Amino acid sequence: MTGTELLMNVTPQESRVALVENGVLTELHIERARQRGIVGNIYKGRVVRVLPGMDAAFVEIGRDRTAFLHASDVISRNEDEGRGSEGIRDLLHEGQELLVQVTKDPMGSKGARLTTYITVPARHLVLMPNQNNVGVSTRIEDDAMRARLREQVEALRDELAPQHGFIVRTAAELADHEALGTDTAFLKKIWDSLQEAARSAPAGTEVYADLPLVQRILRDMVGVDLERVRIDSRETYQKIVDFSRRYLPELTERIEHYPGERPIFDLFNIDEEIQRALERKVELKSGGYLIFDQTEAMTTVDINTGGFVGHRKLEETIFKTNLEAAQAIGRQLRLRNLGGIIIIDFIDMQDDEHKRQVIRALEKALERDHVKTQICDVSPLGLVEMTRKRTRDSLEHQLCEPCPTCGGRGYLKTAETVCYELFREILREVRQYDARELRVLASQSVIDLLLDEESASLAELQNFVGIPIRFQVETLYTQEQFDVVFV
């Protein structure tokens, strides 16, 4: 199957949108009713703490955690002259109220990231309140087209919104003057109503919310040649059609309601792909494999030849494995929504031309990625360093939580290790307290080992402490848990 499709699976509790390219799942977006992201939302905030040492401030926006605002994201009073040496205390003070926009969702223990450079998007334009410039998307490459659009938007701004700036989006490439004028007036109206709401709202109030996921995905798919959009909810289908007729008329005929009894995600085995995307190991068709390890600071990707032995010499086998890995990594980064610093450990290559081709294959795999990426050349250690902008949690963090048994380590102490810890604990307790008998509570695997392979050591310990030791299996204990109780 060829082409690009959007599949939308919508229930009252959860919306899931899958981007399928040439029959393969490449992106997944999830929004739950109780966990909706707040990127793009605008709040009336109050500065609660200014931190000169970090050149930043914490701002109360009515969420569970205060949000973070860096000095570089604060509009200067002398913006036209440049910020110069202004620090955070020159820009903000505690108790100050201001409008802020979320640029990054809360992640883990960190609050949301904010900016005062507010933007409000529409179909063809993005409004930049209280700024005086007009920019044009770099994806519009024709110089004559760029000049025409800039001239038209500047004229509309002077007429309808002289105190604001605008960015011309890629979708405006084929827009006429009327469509641009409609967007300009629409955005001006939104901003005026937003300001009016903010004037009377208390600090910590949301004054503008971005579109729900399904509409937002369509709006942000500007420039993507979508072959079809299929939605399994009739109510959502009608909302999307109405939205499309107003903002994306060229897409309306490609939007379909999916009435089938078979779940829409089963058409491309998407749920199975999601399960695979949560695993560390990714198998390659050649027999090689990738290992993804995600930490708070960065993600590492390790490439191995695995069962791929090749047909010629070793260098050729390594090159082919790395080429296949580069393509798979590009897809996995999008599918897993991995962001921040990413370190890729390709198998060492001696040929410089092979290194260039592998980097080029990785760049090509990321060309269709809507998230900004930056790739460095192969380092002297054979590593490729790259960054991918992070605005929301990864797929793993959205769908999973740390294991309550191992605490997120991914490993458990062996039963043998726990046995020896238990021996030391018994000696420690006996030296401090007098007791007639000890009772050990532990998991089945630990007690089985104590009474079998470690029975000689246990007998020696019991003779040394001089009091009987009883054992009790606790079915709810993990392998690492135990208690020593005096009787």
Tab-separated table of C-alpha atoms in Angstrom:
chain	number	residue	atom	x	y	z
A	1	MET	CA	0.000	0.000	0.000
A	2	THR	CA	1.311	3.456	-0.868
A	3	GLY	CA	0.508	6.988	0.197
A	4	THR	CA	0.025	8.675	3.560
A	5	GLU	CA	-3.061	8.115	5.698
A	6	LEU	CA	-4.336	9.318	9.032
A	7	LEU	CA	-6.319	6.808	11.099
A	8	MET	CA	-8.289	8.199	14.039
A	9	ASN	CA	-9.533	5.949	16.827
A	10	VAL	CA	-11.766	8.061	19.118
A	11	THR	CA	-13.553	7.100	22.336
A	12	PRO	CA	-14.895	9.351	25.120
A	13	GLN	CA	-11.843	8.501	27.229
A	14	GLU	CA	-9.072	8.590	24.639
A	15	SER	CA	-8.199	9.814	21.140
A	16	ARG	CA	-5.462	8.062	19.148
A	17	VAL	CA	-4.199	9.265	15.775
A	18	ALA	CA	-1.853	7.106	13.686
A	19	LEU	CA	0.137	8.416	10.729
A	20	VAL	CA	0.697	5.588	8.255
A	21	GLU	CA	3.199	6.055	5.420
A	22	ASN	CA	3.287	3.425	2.672
A	23	GLY	CA	1.433	0.997	4.933
A	24	VAL	CA	3.845	1.435	7.862
A	25	LEU	CA	3.053	3.165	11.167
A	26	THR	CA	5.467	6.095	11.609
A	27	GLU	CA	3.821	8.383	14.175
A	28	LEU	CA	1.338	7.909	16.988
A	29	HIS	CA	-0.404	10.686	18.912
A	30	ILE	CA	-2.423	9.956	22.052
A	31	GLU	CA	-4.605	12.275	24.089
A	32	ARG	CA	-6.546	11.099	27.104
A	33	ALA	CA	-9.425	13.042	28.615
A	34	ARG	CA	-7.657	13.265	31.976
A	35	GLN	CA	-4.148	13.799	30.595
A	36	ARG	CA	-4.560	16.265	27.755
A	37	GLY	CA	-1.363	18.103	26.850
A	38	ILE	CA	-1.173	21.858	27.381
A	39	VAL	CA	1.409	22.907	24.766
A	40	GLY	CA	0.107	26.018	22.998
A	41	ASN	CA	-2.285	26.947	25.808
A	42	ILE	CA	-2.130	30.500	27.156
A	43	TYR	CA	-2.439	31.330	30.857
A	44	LYS	CA	-2.591	34.400	33.034
A	45	GLY	CA	0.338	33.585	35.287
A	46	ARG	CA	1.822	35.035	38.450
A	47	VAL	CA	5.553	35.053	39.180
A	48	VAL	CA	6.061	33.248	42.504
A	49	ARG	CA	9.847	33.052	42.600
A	50	VAL	CA	12.706	34.753	40.736
A	51	LEU	CA	16.001	32.840	40.572
A	52	PRO	CA	18.923	35.064	39.450
A	53	GLY	CA	21.342	32.135	39.698
A	54	MET	CA	19.356	30.272	36.997
A	55	ASP	CA	18.330	33.474	35.172
A	56	ALA	CA	14.772	32.177	35.362
A	57	ALA	CA	11.530	32.357	37.319
A	58	PHE	CA	8.822	29.980	38.509
A	59	VAL	CA	5.309	30.979	37.475
A	60	GLU	CA	1.981	29.816	38.916
A	61	ILE	CA	-0.440	28.904	36.114
A	62	GLY	CA	-3.017	26.895	38.066
A	63	ARG	CA	-1.442	23.465	37.462
A	64	ASP	CA	-0.128	20.908	39.957
A	65	ARG	CA	3.424	22.245	39.614
A	66	THR	CA	4.705	25.741	38.995
A	67	ALA	CA	6.002	26.326	35.463
A	68	PHE	CA	9.497	27.416	34.400
A	69	LEU	CA	10.208	30.661	32.513
A	70	HIS	CA	13.767	31.450	31.396
A	71	ALA	CA	14.946	35.014	30.817
A	72	SER	CA	15.553	34.260	27.119
A	73	ASP	CA	11.811	33.557	26.771
A	74	VAL	CA	10.737	36.897	28.270
A	75	ILE	CA	9.999	39.824	25.968
A	76	SER	CA	12.329	42.662	26.907
A	77	ARG	CA	11.050	46.154	27.576
A	78	ASN	CA	13.647	47.313	25.044
A	79	GLU	CA	13.073	44.541	22.509
A	80	ASP	CA	13.768	46.783	19.538
A	81	GLU	CA	17.240	47.581	20.885
A	82	GLY	CA	18.046	43.996	21.850
A	83	ARG	CA	18.176	42.469	25.307
A	84	GLY	CA	21.772	43.372	26.041
A	85	SER	CA	22.739	42.486	29.603
A	86	GLU	CA	19.229	42.349	31.089
A	87	GLY	CA	18.899	39.618	33.717
A	88	ILE	CA	15.781	37.991	35.063
A	89	ARG	CA	15.426	40.594	37.856
A	90	ASP	CA	15.384	43.357	35.217
A	91	LEU	CA	12.514	41.607	33.466
A	92	LEU	CA	10.321	40.130	36.205
A	93	HIS	CA	9.531	40.536	39.885
A	94	GLU	CA	7.713	38.311	42.355
A	95	GLY	CA	3.955	38.817	42.353
A	96	GLN	CA	3.941	40.131	38.769
A	97	GLU	CA	1.055	38.941	36.571
A	98	LEU	CA	1.624	38.280	32.878
A	99	LEU	CA	0.367	36.266	29.905
A	100	VAL	CA	2.431	33.170	29.188
A	101	GLN	CA	2.205	30.320	26.691
A	102	VAL	CA	3.255	26.702	27.251
A	103	THR	CA	6.029	25.485	24.940
A	104	LYS	CA	6.709	22.143	26.640
A	105	ASP	CA	4.383	19.881	28.623
A	106	PRO	CA	5.223	18.928	32.232
A	107	MET	CA	7.488	15.867	32.180
A	108	GLY	CA	8.327	13.691	35.146
A	109	SER	CA	9.141	15.957	38.086
A	110	LYS	CA	9.548	19.034	35.895
A	111	GLY	CA	6.856	21.649	35.404
A	112	ALA	CA	5.794	23.095	32.064
A	113	ARG	CA	8.161	25.354	30.075
A	114	LEU	CA	6.788	28.828	29.286
A	115	THR	CA	7.384	31.795	27.006
A	116	THR	CA	5.985	35.317	26.798
A	117	TYR	CA	6.557	35.301	23.011
A	118	ILE	CA	2.956	34.270	22.400
A	119	THR	CA	1.786	32.857	19.065
A	120	VAL	CA	-1.741	31.987	17.927
A	121	PRO	CA	-1.964	29.747	14.825
A	122	ALA	CA	-4.581	29.662	12.095
A	123	ARG	CA	-4.696	27.816	8.783
A	124	HIS	CA	-2.389	30.112	6.778
A	125	LEU	CA	-0.921	32.507	9.338
A	126	VAL	CA	0.455	32.588	12.869
A	127	LEU	CA	-0.200	35.727	14.919
A	128	MET	CA	2.659	37.202	16.982
A	129	PRO	CA	0.997	39.780	19.251
A	130	ASN	CA	2.722	43.133	19.807
A	131	GLN	CA	5.539	42.395	17.370
A	132	ASN	CA	6.131	44.245	14.141
A	133	ASN	CA	7.690	41.764	11.729
A	134	VAL	CA	6.336	39.426	9.030
A	135	GLY	CA	8.145	36.146	8.477
A	136	VAL	CA	7.657	33.478	5.809
A	137	SER	CA	8.067	29.722	6.324
A	138	THR	CA	11.432	28.465	5.089
A	139	ARG	CA	9.616	25.577	3.399
A	140	ILE	CA	8.346	28.050	0.807
A	141	GLU	CA	11.476	28.135	-1.334
A	142	ASP	CA	10.377	30.161	-4.375
A	143	ASP	CA	11.742	33.712	-3.902
A	144	ALA	CA	9.011	35.360	-5.955
A	145	MET	CA	6.326	33.524	-3.962
A	146	ARG	CA	7.949	34.547	-0.674
A	147	ALA	CA	8.089	38.181	-1.717
A	148	ARG	CA	4.434	38.164	-2.862
A	149	LEU	CA	3.182	36.604	0.354
A	150	ARG	CA	5.218	38.946	2.536
A	151	GLU	CA	3.905	41.966	0.657
A	152	GLN	CA	0.284	40.791	0.894
A	153	VAL	CA	0.462	39.997	4.611
A	154	GLU	CA	2.210	43.284	5.402
A	155	ALA	CA	-0.599	45.157	3.625
A	156	LEU	CA	-3.257	43.177	5.527
A	157	ARG	CA	-1.465	43.761	8.810
A	158	ASP	CA	-1.289	47.518	8.210
A	159	GLU	CA	-5.009	47.503	7.469
A	160	LEU	CA	-6.384	45.109	10.094
A	161	ALA	CA	-3.788	44.560	12.834
A	162	PRO	CA	-1.015	47.170	12.653
A	163	GLN	CA	0.350	46.421	16.126
A	164	HIS	CA	0.967	42.722	15.494
A	165	GLY	CA	3.397	40.519	13.591
A	166	PHE	CA	2.677	37.408	11.522
A	167	ILE	CA	4.351	34.248	10.257
A	168	VAL	CA	3.212	32.954	6.886
A	169	ARG	CA	2.766	29.171	7.108
A	170	THR	CA	3.606	26.671	4.373
A	171	ALA	CA	-0.110	26.166	3.693
A	172	ALA	CA	-0.327	29.791	2.504
A	173	GLU	CA	1.711	29.011	-0.619
A	174	LEU	CA	-1.434	28.620	-2.722
A	175	ALA	CA	-3.694	30.899	-0.654
A	176	ASP	CA	-5.317	33.923	-2.285
A	177	HIS	CA	-5.613	37.417	-0.838
A	178	GLU	CA	-9.114	36.735	0.509
A	179	ALA	CA	-8.008	33.655	2.456
A	180	LEU	CA	-5.093	35.554	3.977
A	181	GLY	CA	-7.415	38.416	4.918
A	182	THR	CA	-9.864	36.002	6.577
A	183	ASP	CA	-7.051	34.524	8.685
A	184	THR	CA	-5.755	37.971	9.658
A	185	ALA	CA	-9.182	39.147	10.841
A	186	PHE	CA	-9.849	35.804	12.584
A	187	LEU	CA	-6.583	35.912	14.528
A	188	LYS	CA	-7.094	39.551	15.494
A	189	LYS	CA	-10.539	38.663	16.857
A	190	ILE	CA	-9.136	35.732	18.869
A	191	TRP	CA	-6.418	37.924	20.371
A	192	ASP	CA	-8.831	40.704	21.308
A	193	SER	CA	-11.211	38.255	23.037
A	194	LEU	CA	-8.263	36.548	24.746
A	195	GLN	CA	-7.018	39.862	26.155
A	196	GLU	CA	-10.500	40.778	27.331
A	197	ALA	CA	-10.806	37.460	29.175
A	198	ALA	CA	-7.358	37.890	30.726
A	199	ARG	CA	-8.133	41.344	32.109
A	200	SER	CA	-10.840	40.056	34.446
A	201	ALA	CA	-9.395	36.589	35.113
A	202	PRO	CA	-7.464	35.804	38.318
A	203	ALA	CA	-3.860	34.614	38.069
A	204	GLY	CA	-3.577	30.901	37.323
A	205	THR	CA	-6.427	30.943	34.789
A	206	GLU	CA	-6.307	29.363	31.334
A	207	VAL	CA	-7.425	32.023	28.858
A	208	TYR	CA	-6.826	30.132	25.599
A	209	ALA	CA	-6.645	26.415	24.836
A	210	ASP	CA	-5.244	24.870	21.682
A	211	LEU	CA	-7.463	22.659	19.546
A	212	PRO	CA	-8.282	19.056	20.567
A	213	LEU	CA	-5.902	16.419	19.229
A	214	VAL	CA	-7.776	15.355	16.093
A	215	GLN	CA	-8.248	18.934	14.813
A	216	ARG	CA	-4.734	19.920	15.879
A	217	ILE	CA	-3.166	17.040	13.946
A	218	LEU	CA	-4.980	18.059	10.768
A	219	ARG	CA	-3.940	21.684	11.187
A	220	ASP	CA	-0.311	20.721	11.786
A	221	MET	CA	-0.196	18.354	8.801
A	222	VAL	CA	0.283	21.400	6.595
A	223	GLY	CA	2.324	20.453	3.544
A	224	VAL	CA	1.799	16.696	3.995
A	225	ASP	CA	0.168	15.037	0.982
A	226	LEU	CA	-2.550	13.114	2.813
A	227	GLU	CA	-4.259	10.501	0.678
A	228	ARG	CA	-7.036	9.773	3.152
A	229	VAL	CA	-8.253	10.491	6.698
A	230	ARG	CA	-10.378	7.759	8.296
A	231	ILE	CA	-12.270	8.222	11.573
A	232	ASP	CA	-14.161	5.504	13.462
A	233	SER	CA	-16.406	7.901	15.441
A	234	ARG	CA	-19.342	9.404	13.534
A	235	GLU	CA	-19.609	12.335	15.945
A	236	THR	CA	-15.895	13.155	15.587
A	237	TYR	CA	-16.135	12.630	11.827
A	238	GLN	CA	-18.807	15.323	11.606
A	239	LYS	CA	-16.750	17.719	13.719
A	240	ILE	CA	-13.680	17.126	11.552
A	241	VAL	CA	-15.652	17.665	8.346
A	242	ASP	CA	-17.035	20.960	9.672
A	243	PHE	CA	-13.548	22.014	10.781
A	244	SER	CA	-12.081	21.040	7.413
A	245	ARG	CA	-14.715	22.928	5.416
A	246	ARG	CA	-13.804	26.080	7.303
A	247	TYR	CA	-10.016	25.790	7.437
A	248	LEU	CA	-8.895	22.962	5.115
A	249	PRO	CA	-11.422	22.829	2.245
A	250	GLU	CA	-9.043	20.964	-0.065
A	251	LEU	CA	-8.954	18.066	2.413
A	252	THR	CA	-12.700	17.641	3.011
A	253	GLU	CA	-13.302	15.112	0.220
A	254	ARG	CA	-10.557	12.849	1.594
A	255	ILE	CA	-12.120	12.542	5.060
A	256	GLU	CA	-14.079	9.313	5.547
A	257	HIS	CA	-16.101	7.722	8.309
A	258	TYR	CA	-14.978	4.165	9.006
A	259	PRO	CA	-18.065	2.055	9.849
A	260	GLY	CA	-16.406	-1.374	9.928
A	261	GLU	CA	-16.891	-3.795	12.807
A	262	ARG	CA	-13.205	-4.604	12.826
A	263	PRO	CA	-11.302	-1.960	14.899
A	264	ILE	CA	-9.750	0.647	12.621
A	265	PHE	CA	-6.259	0.171	14.070
A	266	ASP	CA	-6.388	-3.510	13.132
A	267	LEU	CA	-6.211	-2.510	9.447
A	268	PHE	CA	-2.470	-1.933	9.805
A	269	ASN	CA	-1.786	-3.983	12.966
A	270	ILE	CA	-1.168	-0.719	14.795
A	271	ASP	CA	-1.763	-2.057	18.311
A	272	GLU	CA	0.867	-4.739	17.687
A	273	GLU	CA	3.277	-2.069	16.430
A	274	ILE	CA	2.656	-0.063	19.601
A	275	GLN	CA	3.547	-3.097	21.728
A	276	ARG	CA	6.784	-3.539	19.764
A	277	ALA	CA	7.593	0.174	20.144
A	278	LEU	CA	7.577	-0.272	23.933
A	279	GLU	CA	10.293	-2.942	23.814
A	280	ARG	CA	14.026	-2.277	24.113
A	281	LYS	CA	14.939	-4.538	21.206
A	282	VAL	CA	14.023	-3.818	17.578
A	283	GLU	CA	14.667	-6.609	15.096
A	284	LEU	CA	16.032	-5.728	11.640
A	285	LYS	CA	15.051	-7.705	8.562
A	286	SER	CA	18.668	-8.690	7.904
A	287	GLY	CA	18.961	-10.417	11.283
A	288	GLY	CA	20.638	-7.505	13.090
A	289	TYR	CA	18.917	-5.592	15.858
A	290	LEU	CA	18.770	-2.266	17.734
A	291	ILE	CA	18.696	-1.692	21.494
A	292	PHE	CA	16.976	1.476	22.769
A	293	ASP	CA	17.741	2.647	26.306
A	294	GLN	CA	15.849	5.713	27.458
A	295	THR	CA	17.015	7.709	30.489
A	296	GLU	CA	15.960	11.097	31.832
A	297	ALA	CA	18.978	12.851	30.295
A	298	MET	CA	19.301	11.066	26.958
A	299	THR	CA	18.468	8.077	24.796
A	300	THR	CA	21.103	5.654	23.547
A	301	VAL	CA	20.749	3.366	20.531
A	302	ASP	CA	23.086	0.408	20.047
A	303	ILE	CA	23.345	-1.452	16.724
A	304	ASN	CA	24.359	-5.120	16.505
A	305	THR	CA	24.763	-7.459	13.522
A	306	GLY	CA	23.022	-10.251	15.452
A	307	GLY	CA	22.347	-13.171	13.122
A	308	PHE	CA	23.375	-11.269	9.964
A	309	VAL	CA	26.658	-12.750	8.688
A	310	GLY	CA	26.638	-11.260	5.177
A	311	HIS	CA	27.969	-12.838	2.008
A	312	ARG	CA	31.208	-10.974	1.365
A	313	LYS	CA	33.703	-9.333	3.705
A	314	LEU	CA	33.128	-7.972	7.205
A	315	GLU	CA	33.182	-4.275	6.250
A	316	GLU	CA	30.365	-4.836	3.741
A	317	THR	CA	28.286	-6.685	6.358
A	318	ILE	CA	28.767	-3.848	8.852
A	319	PHE	CA	27.906	-1.204	6.250
A	320	LYS	CA	24.662	-2.912	5.227
A	321	THR	CA	23.622	-3.402	8.858
A	322	ASN	CA	24.289	0.270	9.649
A	323	LEU	CA	22.348	1.424	6.569
A	324	GLU	CA	19.316	-0.639	7.556
A	325	ALA	CA	19.668	0.548	11.149
A	326	ALA	CA	19.731	4.221	10.098
A	327	GLN	CA	16.386	3.846	8.322
A	328	ALA	CA	14.860	1.950	11.262
A	329	ILE	CA	16.133	4.518	13.776
A	330	GLY	CA	14.516	7.382	11.841
A	331	ARG	CA	11.158	5.628	12.070
A	332	GLN	CA	11.559	4.553	15.687
A	333	LEU	CA	12.450	8.074	16.886
A	334	ARG	CA	9.202	9.371	15.400
A	335	LEU	CA	7.083	6.434	16.536
A	336	ARG	CA	8.442	6.437	20.101
A	337	ASN	CA	8.565	10.268	20.118
A	338	LEU	CA	12.048	10.263	21.588
A	339	GLY	CA	13.493	13.706	22.209
A	340	GLY	CA	16.441	15.504	23.743
A	341	ILE	CA	19.965	14.161	23.278
A	342	ILE	CA	20.215	10.899	21.332
A	343	ILE	CA	23.487	8.934	21.060
A	344	ILE	CA	23.684	6.307	18.309
A	345	ASP	CA	26.434	3.690	18.488
A	346	PHE	CA	26.757	2.444	14.927
A	347	ILE	CA	29.010	-0.542	14.346
A	348	ASP	CA	32.549	0.773	13.693
A	349	MET	CA	33.243	1.486	10.010
A	350	GLN	CA	36.678	2.038	8.492
A	351	ASP	CA	35.571	3.490	5.164
A	352	ASP	CA	34.833	7.265	5.333
A	353	GLU	CA	32.467	6.985	2.369
A	354	HIS	CA	30.448	4.358	4.218
A	355	LYS	CA	30.197	6.722	7.218
A	356	ARG	CA	28.900	9.530	4.984
A	357	GLN	CA	26.314	7.260	3.382
A	358	VAL	CA	25.039	6.055	6.762
A	359	ILE	CA	24.665	9.649	8.030
A	360	ARG	CA	22.887	10.582	4.809
A	361	ALA	CA	20.523	7.592	5.217
A	362	LEU	CA	19.698	8.774	8.750
A	363	GLU	CA	19.065	12.336	7.538
A	364	LYS	CA	16.824	11.044	4.754
A	365	ALA	CA	14.859	8.892	7.213
A	366	LEU	CA	14.186	12.017	9.288
A	367	GLU	CA	13.273	14.319	6.380
A	368	ARG	CA	9.544	13.703	6.887
A	369	ASP	CA	9.789	14.236	10.647
A	370	HIS	CA	7.760	17.296	11.685
A	371	VAL	CA	9.917	17.734	14.790
A	372	LYS	CA	13.175	19.660	14.479
A	373	THR	CA	16.298	17.455	14.502
A	374	GLN	CA	20.020	18.125	14.309
A	375	ILE	CA	22.617	15.455	13.477
A	376	CYS	CA	26.383	15.623	14.061
A	377	ASP	CA	29.005	13.686	12.129
A	378	VAL	CA	30.506	10.444	13.404
A	379	SER	CA	32.698	11.208	16.422
A	380	PRO	CA	36.243	9.827	16.904
A	381	LEU	CA	34.656	7.158	19.143
A	382	GLY	CA	32.328	6.080	16.334
A	383	LEU	CA	29.223	7.636	17.905
A	384	VAL	CA	26.636	9.829	16.208
A	385	GLU	CA	25.214	12.574	18.395
A	386	MET	CA	21.884	14.145	17.516
A	387	THR	CA	19.081	16.125	19.102
A	388	ARG	CA	15.352	15.980	18.533
A	389	LYS	CA	13.123	18.680	19.973
A	390	ARG	CA	11.099	17.416	22.905
A	391	THR	CA	7.675	19.006	23.492
A	392	ARG	CA	5.739	16.102	25.016
A	393	ASP	CA	6.389	12.808	26.768
A	394	SER	CA	7.705	9.833	24.845
A	395	LEU	CA	5.374	6.963	23.982
A	396	GLU	CA	6.886	4.905	26.814
A	397	HIS	CA	6.228	7.628	29.391
A	398	GLN	CA	2.699	8.168	28.088
A	399	LEU	CA	1.674	4.513	28.246
A	400	CYS	CA	3.842	3.058	31.017
A	401	GLU	CA	4.968	3.673	34.574
A	402	PRO	CA	8.056	2.436	36.465
A	403	CYS	CA	7.864	-1.212	37.542
A	404	PRO	CA	6.825	-1.360	41.230
A	405	THR	CA	9.003	-4.440	41.713
A	406	CYS	CA	12.339	-3.148	40.392
A	407	GLY	CA	11.600	0.595	40.693
A	408	GLY	CA	12.393	1.202	37.048
A	409	ARG	CA	15.890	-0.357	37.126
A	410	GLY	CA	14.901	-3.197	34.837
A	411	TYR	CA	16.736	-5.696	37.055
A	412	LEU	CA	16.096	-7.629	40.293
A	413	LYS	CA	18.648	-8.875	42.807
A	414	THR	CA	19.110	-12.616	42.487
A	415	ALA	CA	17.634	-14.911	45.136
A	416	GLU	CA	21.223	-15.786	46.131
A	417	THR	CA	22.079	-12.108	46.719
A	418	VAL	CA	18.968	-11.692	48.866
A	419	CYS	CA	19.882	-14.801	50.898
A	420	TYR	CA	23.274	-13.343	51.805
A	421	GLU	CA	21.696	-9.975	52.663
A	422	LEU	CA	19.283	-11.864	54.912
A	423	PHE	CA	22.174	-13.663	56.671
A	424	ARG	CA	23.872	-10.316	57.380
A	425	GLU	CA	20.601	-8.848	58.668
A	426	ILE	CA	20.118	-11.773	61.070
A	427	LEU	CA	23.647	-11.295	62.476
A	428	ARG	CA	23.079	-7.557	62.825
A	429	GLU	CA	19.774	-8.022	64.694
A	430	VAL	CA	21.007	-10.781	67.008
A	431	ARG	CA	23.956	-8.645	68.156
A	432	GLN	CA	21.619	-5.793	69.107
A	433	TYR	CA	18.609	-7.571	70.629
A	434	ASP	CA	17.846	-10.627	72.733
A	435	ALA	CA	15.339	-13.076	71.271
A	436	ARG	CA	14.200	-16.638	71.846
A	437	GLU	CA	13.414	-17.269	68.177
A	438	LEU	CA	13.673	-15.552	64.802
A	439	ARG	CA	11.070	-15.669	62.071
A	440	VAL	CA	12.100	-14.848	58.507
A	441	LEU	CA	9.423	-13.597	56.094
A	442	ALA	CA	10.472	-13.710	52.444
A	443	SER	CA	9.373	-14.661	48.939
A	444	GLN	CA	8.952	-18.274	47.819
A	445	SER	CA	12.098	-18.249	45.644
A	446	VAL	CA	14.334	-16.988	48.473
A	447	ILE	CA	13.031	-19.460	51.043
A	448	ASP	CA	13.310	-22.346	48.556
A	449	LEU	CA	16.974	-21.445	48.025
A	450	LEU	CA	17.619	-21.141	51.770
A	451	LEU	CA	16.188	-24.599	52.480
A	452	ASP	CA	17.872	-26.258	49.502
A	453	GLU	CA	21.202	-25.017	48.105
A	454	GLU	CA	21.974	-22.762	51.082
A	455	SER	CA	20.829	-25.231	53.753
A	456	ALA	CA	24.411	-25.910	54.942
A	457	SER	CA	25.117	-22.172	55.305
A	458	LEU	CA	21.797	-21.756	57.093
A	459	ALA	CA	22.593	-24.539	59.562
A	460	GLU	CA	26.004	-22.985	60.258
A	461	LEU	CA	24.380	-19.601	60.903
A	462	GLN	CA	21.760	-21.105	63.200
A	463	ASN	CA	24.458	-22.807	65.272
A	464	PHE	CA	26.386	-19.537	65.492
A	465	VAL	CA	23.426	-17.393	66.706
A	466	GLY	CA	22.211	-20.187	69.048
A	467	ILE	CA	18.487	-19.649	68.549
A	468	PRO	CA	16.003	-21.338	66.177
A	469	ILE	CA	15.118	-19.656	62.873
A	470	ARG	CA	11.673	-20.244	61.344
A	471	PHE	CA	10.618	-19.399	57.790
A	472	GLN	CA	7.370	-18.094	56.386
A	473	VAL	CA	6.557	-17.570	52.713
A	474	GLU	CA	4.891	-14.238	51.919
A	475	THR	CA	3.234	-14.503	48.509
A	476	LEU	CA	2.911	-10.715	48.145
A	477	TYR	CA	6.633	-10.089	48.727
A	478	THR	CA	8.868	-9.435	45.733
A	479	GLN	CA	12.102	-11.376	45.433
A	480	GLU	CA	14.043	-8.492	47.034
A	481	GLN	CA	11.761	-8.101	50.066
A	482	PHE	CA	12.244	-9.805	53.432
A	483	ASP	CA	11.694	-9.180	57.155
A	484	VAL	CA	13.374	-10.599	60.241
A	485	VAL	CA	10.949	-10.737	63.190
A	486	PHE	CA	11.785	-11.508	66.854
A	487	VAL	CA	9.455	-13.921	68.631
